[in-house]
mmCIF file of C-alpha atoms and ligand atoms in Angstrom:
data_model
loop_
_atom_site.group_PDB
_atom_site.id
_atom_site.type_symbol
_atom_site.label_atom_id
_atom_site.label_comp_id
_atom_site.label_asym_id
_atom_site.label_seq_id
_atom_site.Cartn_x
_atom_site.Cartn_y
_atom_site.Cartn_z
ATOM 1 C CA MET W 10 0.000 0.000 0.000
ATOM 2 C CA ALA W 11 1.580 3.235 -1.164
ATOM 3 C CA VAL W 12 2.082 6.129 1.231
ATOM 4 C CA PRO W 13 -0.873 8.525 0.650
ATOM 5 C CA GLU W 14 -0.182 11.992 -0.608
ATOM 6 C CA HIS W 15 -0.766 13.845 2.659
ATOM 7 C CA LEU W 16 1.946 11.693 4.263
ATOM 8 C CA GLN W 17 4.182 11.605 1.222
ATOM 9 C CA GLN W 18 4.720 15.328 1.680
ATOM 10 C CA HIS W 19 6.528 14.681 4.980
ATOM 11 C CA LEU W 20 8.910 12.312 3.220
ATOM 12 C CA THR W 21 9.524 14.833 0.465
ATOM 13 C CA ALA W 22 10.090 17.704 2.915
ATOM 14 C CA GLY W 23 12.602 15.550 4.777
ATOM 15 C CA ARG W 24 14.503 14.681 1.618
ATOM 16 C CA VAL W 25 14.685 18.331 0.590
ATOM 17 C CA LEU W 26 16.001 19.371 4.018
ATOM 18 C CA ALA W 27 18.529 16.533 4.182
ATOM 19 C CA ALA W 28 19.861 17.423 0.742
ATOM 20 C CA ALA W 29 20.023 21.133 1.569
ATOM 21 C CA TYR W 30 21.924 20.620 4.821
ATOM 22 C CA GLY W 31 24.066 17.648 3.887
ATOM 23 C CA TYR W 32 24.432 17.009 7.611
ATOM 24 C CA ARG W 33 21.637 17.708 10.066
ATOM 25 C CA ASP W 34 21.321 16.530 13.660
ATOM 26 C CA ARG W 35 18.794 17.219 16.379
ATOM 27 C CA PHE W 36 19.236 17.434 20.100
ATOM 28 C CA ALA W 37 16.086 15.933 21.588
ATOM 29 C CA PRO W 38 15.802 16.221 25.359
ATOM 30 C CA SER W 39 12.675 15.215 27.261
ATOM 31 C CA PRO W 40 11.523 18.063 29.529
ATOM 32 C CA THR W 41 11.432 15.861 32.624
ATOM 33 C CA GLY W 42 13.695 18.263 34.506
ATOM 34 C CA VAL W 43 16.770 20.387 33.919
ATOM 35 C CA LEU W 44 19.484 19.143 31.574
ATOM 36 C CA HIS W 45 21.957 17.182 33.667
ATOM 37 C CA LEU W 46 25.656 17.079 32.892
ATOM 38 C CA GLY W 47 25.350 13.938 30.776
ATOM 39 C CA ASN W 48 22.736 15.658 28.578
ATOM 40 C CA LEU W 49 24.954 18.725 28.330
ATOM 41 C CA GLN W 50 27.957 16.658 27.292
ATOM 42 C CA THR W 51 25.812 15.003 24.622
ATOM 43 C CA ALA W 52 24.529 18.392 23.476
ATOM 44 C CA LEU W 53 28.092 19.702 23.225
ATOM 45 C CA LEU W 54 29.292 16.667 21.251
ATOM 46 C CA SER W 55 26.415 16.650 18.802
ATOM 47 C CA TRP W 56 26.673 20.439 18.340
ATOM 48 C CA LEU W 57 30.445 20.162 17.720
ATOM 49 C CA ALA W 58 30.041 17.293 15.248
ATOM 50 C CA ALA W 59 27.307 19.171 13.365
ATOM 51 C CA ARG W 60 29.155 22.460 13.218
ATOM 52 C CA GLN W 61 32.442 20.771 12.280
ATOM 53 C CA ALA W 62 30.586 19.186 9.389
ATOM 54 C CA GLY W 63 29.176 22.600 8.437
ATOM 55 C CA GLY W 64 25.765 21.123 9.121
ATOM 56 C CA GLY W 65 22.539 22.010 10.886
ATOM 57 C CA TRP W 66 21.576 21.403 14.495
ATOM 58 C CA MET W 67 17.975 21.623 15.611
ATOM 59 C CA LEU W 68 16.342 21.448 19.007
ATOM 60 C CA ARG W 69 13.443 19.079 19.452
ATOM 61 C CA ILE W 70 11.570 18.814 22.713
ATOM 62 C CA ASP W 71 10.283 15.288 23.379
ATOM 63 C CA ASP W 72 7.310 16.291 25.502
ATOM 64 C CA LEU W 73 4.704 13.685 24.508
ATOM 65 C CA ASP W 74 4.763 11.807 27.789
ATOM 66 C CA THR W 75 2.947 14.620 29.572
ATOM 67 C CA PRO W 76 2.808 13.073 33.068
ATOM 68 C CA ARG W 77 6.617 13.089 33.090
ATOM 69 C CA ASN W 78 6.996 16.702 31.933
ATOM 70 C CA ARG W 79 8.072 19.215 34.583
ATOM 71 C CA ALA W 80 6.792 22.768 34.640
ATOM 72 C CA GLY W 81 9.397 25.223 33.411
ATOM 73 C CA ALA W 82 11.714 22.518 32.030
ATOM 74 C CA ILE W 83 11.284 23.518 28.367
ATOM 75 C CA GLU W 84 12.304 27.085 29.144
ATOM 76 C CA ALA W 85 15.176 25.946 31.390
ATOM 77 C CA ILE W 86 16.553 23.654 28.650
ATOM 78 C CA GLN W 87 16.644 26.522 26.171
ATOM 79 C CA ARG W 88 18.148 28.939 28.694
ATOM 80 C CA ASP W 89 20.939 26.512 29.581
ATOM 81 C CA LEU W 90 21.834 25.776 25.951
ATOM 82 C CA ILE W 91 21.925 29.479 25.122
ATOM 83 C CA TRP W 92 23.977 30.222 28.252
ATOM 84 C CA LEU W 93 26.533 27.655 27.065
ATOM 85 C CA GLY W 94 26.549 29.118 23.546
ATOM 86 C CA LEU W 95 25.043 25.993 21.973
ATOM 87 C CA HIS W 96 22.721 27.724 19.531
ATOM 88 C CA TRP W 97 20.304 25.705 17.450
ATOM 89 C CA ASP W 98 18.847 26.527 14.028
ATOM 90 C CA GLY W 99 15.248 27.690 13.652
ATOM 91 C CA PRO W 100 12.481 27.481 16.214
ATOM 92 C CA PRO W 101 12.488 24.509 18.609
ATOM 93 C CA VAL W 102 10.145 21.707 17.573
ATOM 94 C CA LEU W 103 7.713 20.545 20.252
ATOM 95 C CA GLN W 104 6.493 17.009 19.734
ATOM 96 C CA SER W 105 3.291 17.860 21.607
ATOM 97 C CA GLU W 106 2.375 20.130 18.683
ATOM 98 C CA ARG W 107 2.830 17.295 16.192
ATOM 99 C CA ARG W 108 0.417 14.737 17.613
ATOM 100 C CA GLY W 109 -1.831 14.996 14.546
ATOM 101 C CA THR W 110 1.080 14.008 12.300
ATOM 102 C CA TYR W 111 1.985 10.973 14.408
ATOM 103 C CA HIS W 112 -1.656 9.867 14.521
ATOM 104 C CA SER W 113 -1.944 10.158 10.729
ATOM 105 C CA TRP W 114 1.069 7.883 10.281
ATOM 106 C CA LEU W 115 -0.226 5.489 12.900
ATOM 107 C CA SER W 116 -3.597 5.371 11.206
ATOM 108 C CA TRP W 117 -2.079 4.664 7.821
ATOM 109 C CA LEU W 118 0.171 1.914 9.194
ATOM 110 C CA ARG W 119 -2.853 0.365 10.852
ATOM 111 C CA ARG W 120 -4.957 0.523 7.695
ATOM 112 C CA SER W 121 -2.159 -1.014 5.665
ATOM 113 C CA GLY W 122 -2.199 -4.032 7.969
ATOM 114 C CA ARG W 123 1.208 -3.509 9.490
ATOM 115 C CA LEU W 124 0.001 -3.141 13.089
ATOM 116 C CA PHE W 125 -1.827 -5.342 15.533
ATOM 117 C CA ALA W 126 -3.578 -4.551 18.781
ATOM 118 C CA CYS W 127 -1.906 -6.052 21.807
ATOM 119 C CA ARG W 128 -3.525 -6.590 25.177
ATOM 120 C CA CYS W 129 -0.566 -8.093 27.007
ATOM 121 C CA SER W 130 0.048 -6.362 30.299
ATOM 122 C CA ARG W 131 3.447 -5.198 31.448
ATOM 123 C CA ARG W 132 3.330 -7.922 34.084
ATOM 124 C CA GLU W 133 2.674 -10.660 31.502
ATOM 125 C CA LEU W 134 5.680 -9.545 29.505
ATOM 126 C CA ALA W 135 8.048 -9.016 32.431
ATOM 127 C CA GLY W 136 11.451 -10.599 31.898
ATOM 128 C CA GLN W 137 11.005 -11.050 28.133
ATOM 129 C CA PRO W 138 13.581 -8.935 26.337
ATOM 130 C CA ILE W 139 11.756 -9.324 23.019
ATOM 131 C CA TYR W 140 7.988 -9.389 22.574
ATOM 132 C CA PRO W 141 7.061 -13.056 22.013
ATOM 133 C CA GLY W 142 4.321 -12.296 19.464
ATOM 134 C CA VAL W 143 1.419 -13.374 21.716
ATOM 135 C CA CYS W 144 -1.253 -11.086 20.199
ATOM 136 C CA ARG W 145 -0.102 -11.156 16.565
ATOM 137 C CA GLN W 146 -3.000 -13.335 15.398
ATOM 138 C CA ALA W 147 -5.487 -12.357 18.092
ATOM 139 C CA ARG W 148 -7.487 -9.666 16.267
ATOM 140 C CA HIS W 149 -8.314 -7.756 19.440
ATOM 141 C CA SER W 150 -10.783 -4.903 19.228
ATOM 142 C CA TRP W 151 -9.438 -1.370 19.400
ATOM 143 C CA GLY W 152 -11.866 -0.237 22.093
ATOM 144 C CA MET W 153 -11.619 -0.119 25.858
ATOM 145 C CA GLN W 154 -11.714 -3.487 27.606
ATOM 146 C CA GLN W 155 -11.579 -3.619 31.381
ATOM 147 C CA GLN W 156 -10.828 0.090 31.197
ATOM 148 C CA ARG W 157 -7.759 -0.456 29.081
ATOM 149 C CA LEU W 158 -6.980 0.346 25.488
ATOM 150 C CA PRO W 159 -4.801 -2.058 23.520
ATOM 151 C CA SER W 160 -1.329 -0.966 22.597
ATOM 152 C CA TRP W 161 -0.575 -1.000 18.861
ATOM 153 C CA ARG W 162 2.508 -2.851 17.715
ATOM 154 C CA LEU W 163 4.346 -2.959 14.431
ATOM 155 C CA ARG W 164 4.505 -6.491 13.053
ATOM 156 C CA VAL W 165 8.202 -7.290 12.691
ATOM 157 C CA ALA W 166 9.207 -10.571 11.054
ATOM 158 C CA ASP W 167 10.932 -13.075 13.348
ATOM 159 C CA ASP W 168 13.910 -13.195 11.010
ATOM 160 C CA ASP W 169 14.196 -9.399 10.866
ATOM 161 C CA PRO W 170 17.926 -8.592 11.087
ATOM 162 C CA HIS W 171 17.389 -5.829 13.661
ATOM 163 C CA GLY W 172 15.965 -8.233 16.247
ATOM 164 C CA SER W 173 13.650 -5.655 17.757
ATOM 165 C CA GLY W 174 10.509 -7.752 18.095
ATOM 166 C CA ASP W 175 7.126 -6.108 17.476
ATOM 167 C CA VAL W 176 7.648 -2.443 18.341
ATOM 168 C CA VAL W 177 4.974 -0.559 20.334
ATOM 169 C CA LEU W 178 3.899 2.514 18.354
ATOM 170 C CA ARG W 179 0.980 3.561 20.491
ATOM 171 C CA ARG W 180 0.966 2.745 24.155
ATOM 172 C CA ALA W 181 -1.916 1.230 26.110
ATOM 173 C CA ASP W 182 -2.358 4.539 27.947
ATOM 174 C CA GLY W 183 -3.153 6.164 24.588
ATOM 175 C CA PHE W 184 0.151 8.041 24.238
ATOM 176 C CA ILE W 185 2.099 7.913 21.004
ATOM 177 C CA ALA W 186 5.263 5.922 21.724
ATOM 178 C CA TYR W 187 8.648 7.636 21.602
ATOM 179 C CA GLN W 188 9.787 5.236 18.849
ATOM 180 C CA LEU W 189 7.084 6.342 16.411
ATOM 181 C CA ALA W 190 7.434 10.059 17.132
ATOM 182 C CA THR W 191 11.232 10.086 16.907
ATOM 183 C CA VAL W 192 11.338 8.141 13.634
ATOM 184 C CA ILE W 193 8.630 10.266 11.989
ATOM 185 C CA ASP W 194 10.455 13.407 13.112
ATOM 186 C CA ASP W 195 13.874 12.222 11.996
ATOM 187 C CA ILE W 196 12.365 11.531 8.569
ATOM 188 C CA SER W 197 10.293 14.727 8.262
ATOM 189 C CA PHE W 198 13.053 17.053 9.422
ATOM 190 C CA GLY W 199 15.684 15.559 7.147
ATOM 191 C CA ILE W 200 17.919 14.318 9.971
ATOM 192 C CA THR W 201 20.996 12.700 8.441
ATOM 193 C CA ASP W 202 23.059 12.151 11.585
ATOM 194 C CA VAL W 203 22.240 11.591 15.226
ATOM 195 C CA VAL W 204 24.803 11.908 17.991
ATOM 196 C CA ARG W 205 23.142 11.070 21.310
ATOM 197 C CA GLY W 206 23.771 9.482 24.684
ATOM 198 C CA ALA W 207 24.989 5.909 25.013
ATOM 199 C CA ASP W 208 21.827 5.064 26.960
ATOM 200 C CA LEU W 209 19.856 5.319 23.707
ATOM 201 C CA ARG W 210 21.861 2.629 21.935
ATOM 202 C CA GLU W 211 19.242 0.129 23.093
ATOM 203 C CA ALA W 212 16.571 2.036 21.129
ATOM 204 C CA LEU W 213 18.381 1.346 17.844
ATOM 205 C CA PRO W 214 16.862 -2.024 16.809
ATOM 206 C CA ALA W 215 13.291 -0.729 17.192
ATOM 207 C CA GLN W 216 14.091 2.438 15.292
ATOM 208 C CA HIS W 217 15.825 0.551 12.501
ATOM 209 C CA SER W 218 12.815 -1.788 12.165
ATOM 210 C CA LEU W 219 10.480 1.179 11.897
ATOM 211 C CA PHE W 220 12.595 3.008 9.313
ATOM 212 C CA ALA W 221 12.651 -0.227 7.313
ATOM 213 C CA ALA W 222 8.854 -0.618 7.599
ATOM 214 C CA LEU W 223 8.453 2.904 6.230
ATOM 215 C CA GLY W 224 10.944 2.217 3.446
ATOM 216 C CA GLU W 225 13.219 5.058 4.565
ATOM 217 C CA ASP W 226 16.963 5.069 5.203
ATOM 218 C CA PRO W 227 17.786 5.754 8.845
ATOM 219 C CA PRO W 228 20.156 8.576 9.801
ATOM 220 C CA ARG W 229 23.646 7.574 10.852
ATOM 221 C CA PHE W 230 23.160 6.984 14.601
ATOM 222 C CA ARG W 231 26.171 7.421 16.852
ATOM 223 C CA HIS W 232 26.405 7.453 20.609
ATOM 224 C CA GLY W 233 28.634 9.438 22.933
ATOM 225 C CA PRO W 234 30.774 8.156 25.793
ATOM 226 C CA LEU W 235 29.815 8.031 29.459
ATOM 227 C CA LEU W 236 30.245 11.228 31.363
ATOM 228 C CA ARG W 237 33.635 11.655 33.099
ATOM 229 C CA ASP W 238 35.106 14.450 35.133
ATOM 230 C CA ALA W 239 38.049 16.582 34.000
ATOM 231 C CA ARG W 240 40.470 13.927 35.233
ATOM 232 C CA GLY W 241 38.748 11.096 33.407
ATOM 233 C CA ARG W 242 36.928 9.696 36.420
ATOM 234 C CA LYS W 243 33.354 8.516 36.228
ATOM 235 C CA LEU W 244 30.994 10.970 37.939
ATOM 236 C CA SER W 245 28.858 9.909 40.855
ATOM 237 C CA LYS W 246 25.143 9.724 40.208
ATOM 238 C CA ARG W 247 24.548 12.809 42.354
ATOM 239 C CA GLU W 248 27.187 14.865 40.513
ATOM 240 C CA ALA W 249 25.984 13.703 37.117
ATOM 241 C CA SER W 250 22.285 14.265 37.698
ATOM 242 C CA ALA W 251 22.638 17.825 38.933
ATOM 243 C CA GLY W 252 22.310 20.461 36.256
ATOM 244 C CA LEU W 253 24.169 23.714 35.793
ATOM 245 C CA GLU W 254 22.749 25.398 38.874
ATOM 246 C CA PRO W 255 25.219 24.026 41.448
ATOM 247 C CA LEU W 256 28.100 24.890 39.109
ATOM 248 C CA ARG W 257 26.849 28.442 38.654
ATOM 249 C CA ALA W 258 26.306 28.727 42.407
ATOM 250 C CA ALA W 259 29.939 27.715 42.858
ATOM 251 C CA GLY W 260 30.926 30.650 40.639
ATOM 252 C CA MET W 261 31.565 28.825 37.358
ATOM 253 C CA ASP W 262 30.779 30.781 34.184
ATOM 254 C CA ALA W 263 30.034 29.329 30.738
ATOM 255 C CA PRO W 264 33.714 29.083 29.601
ATOM 256 C CA ALA W 265 34.544 27.188 32.787
ATOM 257 C CA VAL W 266 31.684 24.739 32.217
ATOM 258 C CA ILE W 267 32.542 24.222 28.525
ATOM 259 C CA GLY W 268 36.171 23.681 29.600
ATOM 260 C CA CYS W 269 35.048 21.138 32.154
ATOM 261 C CA LEU W 270 32.781 19.206 29.741
ATOM 262 C CA ALA W 271 35.443 19.280 27.015
ATOM 263 C CA SER W 272 38.194 18.127 29.340
ATOM 264 C CA GLY W 273 35.940 15.269 30.474
ATOM 265 C CA LEU W 274 36.002 14.258 26.800
ATOM 266 C CA GLN W 275 39.813 14.650 26.761
ATOM 267 C CA LEU W 276 39.505 17.397 24.159
ATOM 268 C CA VAL W 277 41.292 20.057 26.220
ATOM 269 C CA PRO W 278 43.471 19.928 29.325
ATOM 270 C CA PRO W 279 41.828 20.084 32.774
ATOM 271 C CA ASP W 280 41.007 23.635 33.905
ATOM 272 C CA ALA W 281 40.757 24.960 30.340
ATOM 273 C CA ARG W 282 38.389 27.905 29.929
ATOM 274 C CA LEU W 283 36.885 28.583 26.553
ATOM 275 C CA SER W 284 33.601 29.333 24.830
ATOM 276 C CA ALA W 285 31.794 26.791 22.668
ATOM 277 C CA THR W 286 32.879 28.584 19.481
ATOM 278 C CA GLU W 287 36.491 28.793 20.682
ATOM 279 C CA LEU W 288 36.372 25.067 21.331
ATOM 280 C CA LEU W 289 35.016 24.517 17.834
ATOM 281 C CA ASP W 290 37.877 26.596 16.378
ATOM 282 C CA ASP W 291 40.453 24.739 18.480
ATOM 283 C CA LEU W 292 39.220 21.413 17.187
ATOM 284 C CA THR W 293 39.549 22.251 13.506
ATOM 285 C CA HIS W 294 42.230 19.608 13.055
ATOM 286 C CA LYS W 295 40.985 17.152 15.604
ATOM 287 C CA ASP W 296 38.623 14.380 14.651
ATOM 288 C CA ILE W 297 36.040 14.317 17.403
ATOM 289 C CA THR W 298 34.160 11.523 15.690
ATOM 290 C CA ALA W 299 36.636 9.144 17.324
ATOM 291 C CA LEU W 300 34.658 9.828 20.522
ATOM 292 C CA ILE W 301 31.370 8.598 19.143
ATOM 293 C CA SER W 302 30.409 5.251 17.741
HETATM 294 N N1 LIG Z 428 14.096 12.327 24.265
HETATM 295 C C1 LIG Z 428 15.003 11.224 24.352
HETATM 296 C C2 LIG Z 428 15.683 11.244 25.703
HETATM 297 O O1 LIG Z 428 15.826 12.284 26.268
HETATM 298 C C3 LIG Z 428 16.102 11.263 23.314
HETATM 299 C C4 LIG Z 428 15.641 10.935 21.976
HETATM 300 C C5 LIG Z 428 16.752 10.666 20.973
HETATM 301 O O2 LIG Z 428 17.794 11.348 20.999
HETATM 302 O O3 LIG Z 428 16.528 9.803 20.133
HETATM 303 O O4 LIG Z 428 16.097 10.236 26.203
#
């Protein structure tokens, strides 16, 4: 079943953007709180890689999971990035304003027979790393049953090379799943390259299966290293989860923080002070892609 015209235009827009930029990444935090140091290191790395490539860098706010959003977090994320000199291109994209788009794709995938309704509970699936296909043939209704909606899963062949199992695209609580929203956005915004945190490596198989189901090439996904301090030591959970505020309270300014993040990546010596653009200039002859894989 061919992609209908109103959806085809997203694919076309994405291709045009990707071709125009050559390299385009997005930084996509969830507004569940302030950016912690790990997020900031990731932001710095993906910004550096994009700017080194002469490419684009957009900001996308992954705010679909509304119960997890924190008041003021979207503003705080933007303030912190600007304070650090990590400027993005164009207006930020809020996923909450794109629900209609995700639902249109979901609806088309459902009509083209690629999805099935699943009524397995979290408890029933506990301990199974890959969905065992229980509801694939079940033909469940789409309505409420015992006050629960089904989740909708993408049918993924057992011999699929990505090994993702059947990916949830709409959750049983009615929310669009992160996997669907991120893949649709990466396609529609012409994202060619993604540099993100190592914790998201586990999302790769599901995303690859979904790109394949849509017949689109995935961006080149690469993941950054774990966060370390200026002397190469792993940060404690408490240090890593705090945002910029304690650093600012201790009198650090933006060049000190950039110096600290960059020295954690072994890009500059400990105690270096420099702005994000100075760091970019300093790295002209250094291949930072060795840090991401
Ligand atoms: N919003 C996701 C997170 O903060 C990141 C999405 C992505 O980079 O693919 O974990």
